[in-house]
mmCIF file of C-alpha atoms in Angstrom:
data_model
loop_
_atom_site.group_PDB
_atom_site.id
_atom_site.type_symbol
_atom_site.label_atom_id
_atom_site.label_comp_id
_atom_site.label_asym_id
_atom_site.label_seq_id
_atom_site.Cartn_x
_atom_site.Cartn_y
_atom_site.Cartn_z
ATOM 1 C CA UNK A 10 -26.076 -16.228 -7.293
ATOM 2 C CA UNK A 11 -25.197 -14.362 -10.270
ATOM 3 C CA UNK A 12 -21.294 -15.031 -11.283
ATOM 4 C CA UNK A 13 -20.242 -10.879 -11.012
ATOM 5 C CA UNK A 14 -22.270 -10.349 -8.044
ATOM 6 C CA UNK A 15 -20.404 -13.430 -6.786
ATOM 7 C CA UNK A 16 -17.137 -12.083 -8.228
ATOM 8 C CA UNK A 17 -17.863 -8.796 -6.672
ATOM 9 C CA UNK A 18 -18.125 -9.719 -3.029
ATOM 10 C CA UNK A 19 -15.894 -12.231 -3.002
ATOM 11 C CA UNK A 20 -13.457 -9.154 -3.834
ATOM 12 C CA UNK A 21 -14.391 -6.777 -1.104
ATOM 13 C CA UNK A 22 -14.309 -9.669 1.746
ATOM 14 C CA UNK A 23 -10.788 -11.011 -0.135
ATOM 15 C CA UNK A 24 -9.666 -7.561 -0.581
ATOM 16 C CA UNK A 25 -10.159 -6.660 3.305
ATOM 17 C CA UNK A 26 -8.722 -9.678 4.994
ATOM 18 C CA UNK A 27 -5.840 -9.611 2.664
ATOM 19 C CA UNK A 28 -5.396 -5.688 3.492
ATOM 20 C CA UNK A 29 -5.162 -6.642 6.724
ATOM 21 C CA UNK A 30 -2.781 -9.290 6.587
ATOM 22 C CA UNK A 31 -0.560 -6.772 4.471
ATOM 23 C CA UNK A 32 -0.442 -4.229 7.307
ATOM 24 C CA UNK A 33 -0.182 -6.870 9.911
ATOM 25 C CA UNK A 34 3.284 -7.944 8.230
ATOM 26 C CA UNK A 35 3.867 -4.737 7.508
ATOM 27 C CA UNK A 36 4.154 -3.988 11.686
ATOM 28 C CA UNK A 37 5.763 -7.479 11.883
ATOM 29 C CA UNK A 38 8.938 -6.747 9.760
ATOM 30 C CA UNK A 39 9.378 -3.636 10.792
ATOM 31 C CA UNK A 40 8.723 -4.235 14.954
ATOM 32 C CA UNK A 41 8.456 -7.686 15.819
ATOM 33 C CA UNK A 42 11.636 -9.878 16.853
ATOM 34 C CA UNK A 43 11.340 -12.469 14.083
ATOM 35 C CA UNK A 44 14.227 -14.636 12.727
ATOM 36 C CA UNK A 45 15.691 -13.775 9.537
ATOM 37 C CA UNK A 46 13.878 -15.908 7.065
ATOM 38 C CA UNK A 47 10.274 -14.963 8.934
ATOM 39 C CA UNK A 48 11.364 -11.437 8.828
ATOM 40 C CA UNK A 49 12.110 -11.691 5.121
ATOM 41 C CA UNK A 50 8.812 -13.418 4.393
ATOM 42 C CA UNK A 51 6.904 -10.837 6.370
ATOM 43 C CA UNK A 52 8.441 -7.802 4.558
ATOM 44 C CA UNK A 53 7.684 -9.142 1.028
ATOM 45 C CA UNK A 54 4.406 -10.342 1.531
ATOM 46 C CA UNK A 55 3.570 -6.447 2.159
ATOM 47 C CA UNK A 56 2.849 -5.893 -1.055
ATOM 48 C CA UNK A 57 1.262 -8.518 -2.847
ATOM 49 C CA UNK A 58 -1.474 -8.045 0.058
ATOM 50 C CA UNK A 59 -1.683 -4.370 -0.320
ATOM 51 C CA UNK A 60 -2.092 -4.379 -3.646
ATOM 52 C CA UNK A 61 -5.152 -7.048 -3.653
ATOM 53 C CA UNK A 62 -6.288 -5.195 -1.020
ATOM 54 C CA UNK A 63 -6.668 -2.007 -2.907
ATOM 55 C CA UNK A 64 -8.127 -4.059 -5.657
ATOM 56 C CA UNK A 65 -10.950 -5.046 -3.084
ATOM 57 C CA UNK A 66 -11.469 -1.470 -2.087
ATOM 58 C CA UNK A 67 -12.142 -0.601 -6.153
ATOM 59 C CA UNK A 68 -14.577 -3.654 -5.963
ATOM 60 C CA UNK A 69 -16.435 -1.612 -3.052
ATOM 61 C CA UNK A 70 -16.354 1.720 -3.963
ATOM 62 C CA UNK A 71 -17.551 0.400 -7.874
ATOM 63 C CA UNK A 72 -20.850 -0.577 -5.981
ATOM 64 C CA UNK A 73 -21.811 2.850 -5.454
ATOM 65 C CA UNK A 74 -20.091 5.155 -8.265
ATOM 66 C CA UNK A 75 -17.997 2.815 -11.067
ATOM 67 C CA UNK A 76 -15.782 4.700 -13.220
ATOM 68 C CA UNK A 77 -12.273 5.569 -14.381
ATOM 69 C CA UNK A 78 -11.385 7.337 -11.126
ATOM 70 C CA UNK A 79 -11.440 3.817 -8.912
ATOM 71 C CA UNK A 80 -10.348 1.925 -11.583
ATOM 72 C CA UNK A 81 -6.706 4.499 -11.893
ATOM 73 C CA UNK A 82 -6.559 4.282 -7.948
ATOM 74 C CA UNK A 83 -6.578 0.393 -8.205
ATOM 75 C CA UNK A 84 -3.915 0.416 -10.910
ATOM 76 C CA UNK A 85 -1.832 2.848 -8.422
ATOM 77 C CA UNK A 86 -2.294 0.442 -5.907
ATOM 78 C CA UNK A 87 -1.162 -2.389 -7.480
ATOM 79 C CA UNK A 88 1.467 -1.242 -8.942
ATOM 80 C CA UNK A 89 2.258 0.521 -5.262
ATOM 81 C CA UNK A 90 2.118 -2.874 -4.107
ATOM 82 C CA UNK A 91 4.430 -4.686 -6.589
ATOM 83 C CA UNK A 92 7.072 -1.375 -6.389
ATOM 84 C CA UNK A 93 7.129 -1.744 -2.816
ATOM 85 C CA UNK A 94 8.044 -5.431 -3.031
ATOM 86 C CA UNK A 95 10.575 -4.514 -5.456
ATOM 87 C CA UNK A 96 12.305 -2.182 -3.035
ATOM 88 C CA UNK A 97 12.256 -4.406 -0.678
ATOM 89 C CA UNK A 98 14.204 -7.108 -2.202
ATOM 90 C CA UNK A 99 16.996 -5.038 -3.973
ATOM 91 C CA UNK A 100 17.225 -3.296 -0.836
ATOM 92 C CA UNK A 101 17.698 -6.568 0.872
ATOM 93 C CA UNK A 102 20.002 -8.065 -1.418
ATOM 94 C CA UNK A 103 22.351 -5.255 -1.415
ATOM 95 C CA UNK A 104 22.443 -5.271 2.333
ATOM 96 C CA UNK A 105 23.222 -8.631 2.631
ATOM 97 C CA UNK A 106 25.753 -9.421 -0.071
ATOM 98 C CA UNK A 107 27.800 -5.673 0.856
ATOM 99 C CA UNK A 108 28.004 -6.518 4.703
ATOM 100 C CA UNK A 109 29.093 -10.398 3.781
ATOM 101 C CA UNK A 110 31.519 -8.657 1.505
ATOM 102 C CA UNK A 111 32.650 -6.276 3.542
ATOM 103 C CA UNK A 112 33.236 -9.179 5.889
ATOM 104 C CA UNK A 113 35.119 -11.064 4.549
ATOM 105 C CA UNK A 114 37.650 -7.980 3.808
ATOM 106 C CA UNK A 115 38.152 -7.299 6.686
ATOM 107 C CA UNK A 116 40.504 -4.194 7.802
ATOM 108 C CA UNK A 117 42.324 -4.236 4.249
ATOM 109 C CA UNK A 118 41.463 -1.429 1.565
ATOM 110 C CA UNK A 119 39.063 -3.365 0.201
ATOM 111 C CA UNK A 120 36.608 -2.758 2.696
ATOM 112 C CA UNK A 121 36.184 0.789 2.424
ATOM 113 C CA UNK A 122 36.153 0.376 -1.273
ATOM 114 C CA UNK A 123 32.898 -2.427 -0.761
ATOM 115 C CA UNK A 124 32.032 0.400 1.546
ATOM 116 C CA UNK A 125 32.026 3.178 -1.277
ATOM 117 C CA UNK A 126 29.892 0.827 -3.407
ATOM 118 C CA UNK A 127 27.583 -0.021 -1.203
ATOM 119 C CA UNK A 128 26.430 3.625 -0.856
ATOM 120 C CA UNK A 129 26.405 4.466 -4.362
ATOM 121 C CA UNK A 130 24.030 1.439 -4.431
ATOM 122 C CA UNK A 131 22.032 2.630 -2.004
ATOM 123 C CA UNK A 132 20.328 5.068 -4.496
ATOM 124 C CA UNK A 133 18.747 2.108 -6.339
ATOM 125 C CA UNK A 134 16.515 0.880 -3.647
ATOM 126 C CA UNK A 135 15.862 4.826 -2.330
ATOM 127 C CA UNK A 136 15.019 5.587 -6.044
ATOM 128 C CA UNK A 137 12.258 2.581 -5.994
ATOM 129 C CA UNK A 138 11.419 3.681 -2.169
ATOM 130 C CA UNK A 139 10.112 7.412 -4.109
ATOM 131 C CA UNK A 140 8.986 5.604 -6.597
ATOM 132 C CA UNK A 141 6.645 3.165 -4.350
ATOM 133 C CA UNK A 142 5.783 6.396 -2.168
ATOM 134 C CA UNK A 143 4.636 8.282 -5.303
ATOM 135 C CA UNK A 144 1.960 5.324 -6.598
ATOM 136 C CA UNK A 145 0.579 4.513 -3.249
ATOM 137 C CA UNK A 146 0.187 8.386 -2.399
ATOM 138 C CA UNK A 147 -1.381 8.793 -5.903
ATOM 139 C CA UNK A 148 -3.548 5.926 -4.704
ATOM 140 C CA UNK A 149 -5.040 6.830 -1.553
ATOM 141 C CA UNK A 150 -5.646 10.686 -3.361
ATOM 142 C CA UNK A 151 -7.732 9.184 -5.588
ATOM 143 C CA UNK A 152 -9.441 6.644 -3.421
ATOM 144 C CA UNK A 153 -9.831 9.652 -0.650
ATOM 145 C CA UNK A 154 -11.555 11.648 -3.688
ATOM 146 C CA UNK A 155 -13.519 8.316 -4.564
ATOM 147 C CA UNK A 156 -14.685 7.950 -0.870
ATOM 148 C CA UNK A 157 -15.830 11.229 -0.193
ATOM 149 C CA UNK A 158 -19.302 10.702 -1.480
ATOM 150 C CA UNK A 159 -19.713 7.006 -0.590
ATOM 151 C CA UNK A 160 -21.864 6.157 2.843
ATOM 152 C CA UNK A 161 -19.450 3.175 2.876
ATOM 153 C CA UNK A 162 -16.841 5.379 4.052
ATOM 154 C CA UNK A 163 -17.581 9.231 3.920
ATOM 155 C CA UNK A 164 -15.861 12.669 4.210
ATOM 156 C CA UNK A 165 -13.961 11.766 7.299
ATOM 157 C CA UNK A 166 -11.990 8.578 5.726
ATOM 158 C CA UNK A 167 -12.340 10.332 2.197
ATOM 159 C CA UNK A 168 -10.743 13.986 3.355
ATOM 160 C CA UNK A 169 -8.156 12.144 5.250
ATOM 161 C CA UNK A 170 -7.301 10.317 2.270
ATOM 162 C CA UNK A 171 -7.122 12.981 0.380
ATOM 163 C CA UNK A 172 -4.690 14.988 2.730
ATOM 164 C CA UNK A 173 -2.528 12.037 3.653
ATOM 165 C CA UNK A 174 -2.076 10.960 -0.138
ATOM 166 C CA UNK A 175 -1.186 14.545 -1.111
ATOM 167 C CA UNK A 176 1.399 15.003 2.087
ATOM 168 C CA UNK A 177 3.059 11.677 0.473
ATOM 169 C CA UNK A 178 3.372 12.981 -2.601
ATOM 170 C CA UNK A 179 4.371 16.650 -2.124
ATOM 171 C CA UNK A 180 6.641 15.924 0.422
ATOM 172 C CA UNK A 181 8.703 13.067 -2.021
ATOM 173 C CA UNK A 182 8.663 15.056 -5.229
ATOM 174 C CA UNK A 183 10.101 17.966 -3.143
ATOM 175 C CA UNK A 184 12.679 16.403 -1.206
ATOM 176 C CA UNK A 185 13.544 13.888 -4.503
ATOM 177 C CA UNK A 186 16.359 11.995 -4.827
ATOM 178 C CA UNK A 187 16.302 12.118 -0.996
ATOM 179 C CA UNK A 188 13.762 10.328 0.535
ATOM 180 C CA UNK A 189 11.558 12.792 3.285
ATOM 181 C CA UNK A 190 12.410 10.782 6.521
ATOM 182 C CA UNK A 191 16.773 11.117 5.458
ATOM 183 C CA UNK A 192 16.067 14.748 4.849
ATOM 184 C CA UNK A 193 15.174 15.335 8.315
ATOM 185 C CA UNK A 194 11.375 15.724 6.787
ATOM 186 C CA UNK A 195 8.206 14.454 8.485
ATOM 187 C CA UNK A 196 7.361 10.633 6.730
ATOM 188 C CA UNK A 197 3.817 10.064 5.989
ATOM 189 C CA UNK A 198 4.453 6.503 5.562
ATOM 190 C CA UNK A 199 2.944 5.581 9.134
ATOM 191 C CA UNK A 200 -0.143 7.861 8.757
ATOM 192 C CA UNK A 201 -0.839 6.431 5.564
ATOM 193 C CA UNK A 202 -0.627 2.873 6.879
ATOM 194 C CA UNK A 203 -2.874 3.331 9.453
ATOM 195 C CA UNK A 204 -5.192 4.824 7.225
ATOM 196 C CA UNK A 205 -5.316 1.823 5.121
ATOM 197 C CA UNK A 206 -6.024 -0.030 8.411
ATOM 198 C CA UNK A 207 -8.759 2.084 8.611
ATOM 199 C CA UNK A 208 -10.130 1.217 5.548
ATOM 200 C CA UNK A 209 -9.630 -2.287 5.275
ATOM 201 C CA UNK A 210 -11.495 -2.496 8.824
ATOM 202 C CA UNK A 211 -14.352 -0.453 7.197
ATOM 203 C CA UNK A 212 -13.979 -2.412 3.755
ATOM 204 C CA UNK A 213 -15.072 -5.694 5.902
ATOM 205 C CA UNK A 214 -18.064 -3.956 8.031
ATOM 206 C CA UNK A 215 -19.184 -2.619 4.469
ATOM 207 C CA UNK A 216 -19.850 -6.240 2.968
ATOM 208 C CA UNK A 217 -23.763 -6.054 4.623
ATOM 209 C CA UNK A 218 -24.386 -2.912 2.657
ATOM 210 C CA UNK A 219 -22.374 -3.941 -0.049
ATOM 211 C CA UNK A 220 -24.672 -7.386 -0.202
ATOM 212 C CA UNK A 221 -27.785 -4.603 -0.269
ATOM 213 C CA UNK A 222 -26.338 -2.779 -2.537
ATOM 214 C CA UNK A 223 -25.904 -5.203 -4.769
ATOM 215 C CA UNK A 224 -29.770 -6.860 -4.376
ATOM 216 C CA UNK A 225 -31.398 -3.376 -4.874
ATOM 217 C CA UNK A 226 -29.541 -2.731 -8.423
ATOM 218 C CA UNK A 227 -31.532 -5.798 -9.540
ATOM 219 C CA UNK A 228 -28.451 -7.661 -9.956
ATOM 220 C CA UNK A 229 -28.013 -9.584 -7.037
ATOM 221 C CA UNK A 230 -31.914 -12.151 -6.631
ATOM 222 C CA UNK A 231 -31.375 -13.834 -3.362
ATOM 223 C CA UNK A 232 -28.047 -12.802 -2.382
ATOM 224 C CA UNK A 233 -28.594 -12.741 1.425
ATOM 225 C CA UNK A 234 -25.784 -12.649 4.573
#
């Protein structure tokens, strides 16, 4: 099998299983009773996955219609990814050291002090939470607009990408510093997880027509399922 066409598919199937992992531990940290260190491990391994998962979904989409428009909405998406896991651990860290903190000062001044600081360090993490919002919104625009004309996916997947990605967006660079969901504001966060669902599921039951694909560009002698 030719090395790229190897590279290629080895991508997409990588891409989707990992995609899928990322949203499973996604649901895990966020809903499932697990103990501290499991919880931890779930949360940051959200995106890493995401963002090779994204990568796979560039690998797809390239198939049909390669070109600077997949390759930006890959680079959103990892970077989405990497942002997100960023968040995640200042946000974590701060938590943890201001409540052992606040502690261990009990009812003395010093507490509501820790307390003071602890909100003004709040805006770091919110800050990288816009920040993560406005890469992985940027991301699924493009890859909506990407998808729109690919049989791998279509309009449906494509036009809801395309919505959902600019509902992110607008609604963080309006409400900015404050993040939608603390303004009282509708978060698109969900909607655009289960969208990725969506497309990692799809991104997996493309591989057979991805494997075609590949064999009628002339690039891909003997490749079979």
């Amino acid at each position: 099998m030719n090395r790229d066409v190897a590279t290629s598919l080895a991508w997409i199937r990588t891409g989707g299983v990992c995609g899928l992992l990322g949203i499973a531990s996604y649901l895990a940290a966020a809903f499932a009773p697990l103990p501290e260190v499991a919880a931890y491990a779930a949360a940051f391994a959200f995106g890493p996955l995401l963002g090779i998962g994204l990568v796979g979904v560039r690998h797809l989409l390239a198939l049909e219609r390669p070109g600077p428009l997949v390759d930006i909405a890959a680079l959103f998406g990892a970077a989405a990814g990497f942002t997100v896991l960023a968040m995640l651990t200042v946000q974590q860290a701060i938590f943890g050291r201001s409540a052992a903190a606040i502690a261990a000062a009990g009812e003395t001044p010093d507490a509501q002090v820790l307390r003071q600081v602890r909100t003004g360090l709040d805006s770091v993490h919110l800050g990288l939470d816009v920040a993560w919002d406005v890469l992985i919104g940027t991301s699924v625009l493009l890859f909506g607009l990407a998808m729109l004309r690919q049989p791998s996916f279509g309009r449906l997947l494509g036009g809801l990408g395309v919505t959902l990605g600019a509902l992110l967006l607008g609604f963080n660079l309006w409400y900015f510093p404050t993040p939608p969901a603390d303004a009282g504001a509708i978060d698109w966060g969900p909607f655009v997880a289960l969208w990725l669902l969506a497309v990692f599921v799809q991104q997996l039951r493309a591989l057979r027509r991805a494997r075609a694909r590949l064999a009628e560009s002339g690039t891909a002698r003997g490749v079979t399922d």
